[in-house]
């Protein structure tokens, strides 16, 4: 018998052209989005003068870590700010996960009076623009003596992270089939065992997504950090970047700024790549029954 | 290894009563199949036995313990779900051992039991795979493995074969039955497929609208249905029903059909039906009780105009009409009638049924 073989050359010409066009356009877009990152990185490795004179060049003969060294002289030194940022991001992730996982579990798997109302109220807080409540927040933190305090800032970030995170976790737990929980109950598992051994592992993409967003949002946040922190030693990386760019006498130290941007960006990129697999699944979990 | 008793068990969802008072005693090691149309409360009953649904009223006893207030994990039961409900993030081995771990059984014992179960179900080489990497039939086996390692008092199955294709379903059906012979355990099996019910059950429970219509061994349900519902539900192709009148004529009784033809009631049945003379009844006869063979005692012959012929191999189905009722008969494949032809068909009146047209009860019952 003669079985026709399907190889790429067997594809109709139109389809093949379409595929080539698709790849070309995709590459174009990828370059479009990657270029700023690549430029920042490239410029951070040039001497200051070179970076200023020739910012668009990707490679230069003079390679140096000079910019990174100069970052140490910005305020308290970049590692202090990086340390602050890490503390804040870590605190935000931990608190957000600790609150949103049980909350999402509760909303997904238990029925209690006022459930939908409470859920709507939680979701509604997402609609309030952060800027509009800066003053009351500032006053509250002042009363709590948490103003100019890293933990106070973590609380603020967690507050704004929670509605989305609870929503996310509720969907993640909702997507766990009821029969699995019933099977586990018949197997004699306690409520706690069910959460730990069955629900959480299956809802892990949701947790990864929540952690990811908590990290990105607290790591990159600028306005609240600027307003609620006044002590130079407590600043975060985004504030440091502003300090670099408006350096001494208002001259922008282009090279140092790019070095700062690179330092800020690298953890985000690494984390994103690490969690990418979970993260994409998490966003769509529960979308299709 | 235990008796299972349901005493007047009721389940309401708000004002809607899904199960309306069920009484049933299931003997030790008995294989009981619940069968009935969709929405009749089979799953609800099973889930109440499992402890997954609260019981609105009544009592469920496993062994000699009332389990109404016991959680599903404390009832010592195992359940196989329709969609298997295997834990997707665990390997087959972990799926099977999960319940044993909850019971704090030693590692060696768990290992030993897994090996035995895997041998019984031929899933030894699948132990390190995830459920997502298994075929439907293999998942089915793993789900059963998870049930048998516990050595429970009662096995519960909720339509375990309905996700499989027809061939695999027949294969797994015999396998479940073999498994039950190998490891005799009290078993409650829910299905809406009456063939599954007939082939597997020691006793079949026919449910309808939240109540039990009839309980009995498959043959009894087939030969002596207590109601038109059971008669129509059990057996395939389904029993033929026709409105008729019971009249007395000559030496005995006659069933007078709508088209005027009358069929004599066999002498042996006269006493049974005598007190219903003159009443409108529903006459029921199974396709396999209508044949084209020569007339014998107790057979009543009619001339049938054939509409449609379906040769199945071992037998041939013919469809014909009496009055405006379509009927079906199972005849000898050798006779090979032509559509639109007329042929004599004889009703084996020894296997006739009469039902009350309003209540649907069989008139053969007291
Ligand atoms: N949680 C619930 N709330 C309200 N009504 C319910 C609920 N669960 C089941 N019912 C109703 O109870 C009745 C019996 O349901 P059940 O699932 O036992 O049917 P079944 O016999 O298993 O049917 P099937 O063959 O389709 O599985 C149905 O009419 C169903 O609509
Ligand atoms: Mg059901």
XYZ file of C-alpha atoms in Angstrom, chain A residues 100-219:
120
model
C -4.762 33.986 50.365
C -4.383 30.182 50.418
C -6.718 29.553 53.387
C -9.038 32.345 52.220
C -9.274 30.903 48.724
C -9.795 27.417 50.159
C -12.606 28.697 52.331
C -14.339 30.505 49.498
C -13.963 27.539 47.160
C -14.875 24.569 49.342
C -17.177 25.748 52.132
C -20.622 27.275 52.118
C -21.297 29.909 54.745
C -23.807 32.729 55.128
C -22.858 35.962 53.387
C -20.267 34.147 51.323
C -20.912 35.801 47.995
C -21.311 39.229 49.582
C -17.967 38.937 51.360
C -16.332 37.729 48.193
C -17.727 40.646 46.179
C -16.521 43.098 48.818
C -13.030 41.597 48.731
C -13.008 41.809 44.949
C -14.385 45.354 44.970
C -11.307 46.609 46.802
C -9.422 45.876 43.585
C -11.256 48.785 42.003
C -9.939 51.378 44.451
C -6.970 53.194 42.956
C -4.062 53.063 45.315
C -3.211 56.748 44.872
C -6.617 57.852 46.111
C -6.085 56.387 49.585
C -2.446 57.332 50.061
C -3.230 59.945 52.709
C -5.417 57.747 54.922
C -2.897 54.938 54.577
C -0.126 57.265 55.612
C -2.108 58.358 58.672
C -2.931 54.781 59.638
C 0.696 53.713 59.396
C 1.696 56.733 61.446
C -0.770 55.809 64.184
C 0.471 52.220 64.130
C 4.047 53.556 64.287
C 4.798 51.574 61.160
C 5.586 54.544 58.995
C 9.161 54.572 57.714
C 9.265 50.875 58.523
C 9.829 48.025 56.091
C 7.174 45.862 57.748
C 4.647 48.674 57.383
C 5.361 48.780 53.673
C 4.973 44.990 53.471
C 1.524 45.319 55.053
C 0.539 47.890 52.440
C 1.733 45.677 49.598
C -0.017 42.620 51.015
C -3.244 44.573 51.315
C -3.165 45.481 47.661
C -2.055 42.029 46.618
C -4.770 40.134 48.465
C -7.929 40.612 46.360
C -6.283 39.270 43.237
C -4.529 36.525 45.191
C -7.681 35.350 46.941
C -9.497 35.320 43.621
C -6.647 33.342 42.102
C -6.552 30.790 44.923
C -10.317 30.385 44.944
C -10.227 29.522 41.251
C -7.309 27.189 41.777
C -9.105 25.293 44.545
C -12.388 25.370 42.654
C -10.698 23.567 39.794
C -9.854 20.596 42.030
C -12.585 18.038 41.239
C -14.952 17.317 44.103
C -14.575 13.580 43.573
C -10.899 13.809 44.536
C -11.771 15.295 47.886
C -14.466 12.698 48.387
C -12.036 9.933 47.515
C -9.597 11.335 50.057
C -12.312 11.521 52.704
C -13.184 7.891 52.077
C -9.486 7.077 52.289
C -9.680 8.463 55.807
C -7.735 11.695 55.296
C -8.365 14.554 57.726
C -9.325 18.042 56.560
C -5.724 19.124 57.098
C -4.291 16.154 55.216
C -6.664 16.821 52.336
C -5.481 20.433 52.112
C -1.822 19.520 52.392
C -1.596 16.305 50.367
C -4.367 16.706 47.782
C -5.542 20.291 47.342
C -2.301 22.240 47.651
C -0.225 20.103 45.277
C -2.940 20.340 42.657
C -3.408 24.060 43.254
C 0.355 24.679 43.211
C 0.315 26.585 39.896
C -2.095 29.006 41.540
C 0.248 29.465 44.506
C 3.157 30.025 42.125
C 1.185 32.669 40.277
C 0.229 34.421 43.487
C 3.830 34.379 44.715
C 5.058 35.613 41.355
C 2.712 38.580 41.311
C 3.440 39.405 44.938
C 7.123 39.430 44.095
C 6.896 41.503 40.920
C 4.545 44.070 42.383
C 6.455 44.608 45.613
C 9.848 44.502 43.909
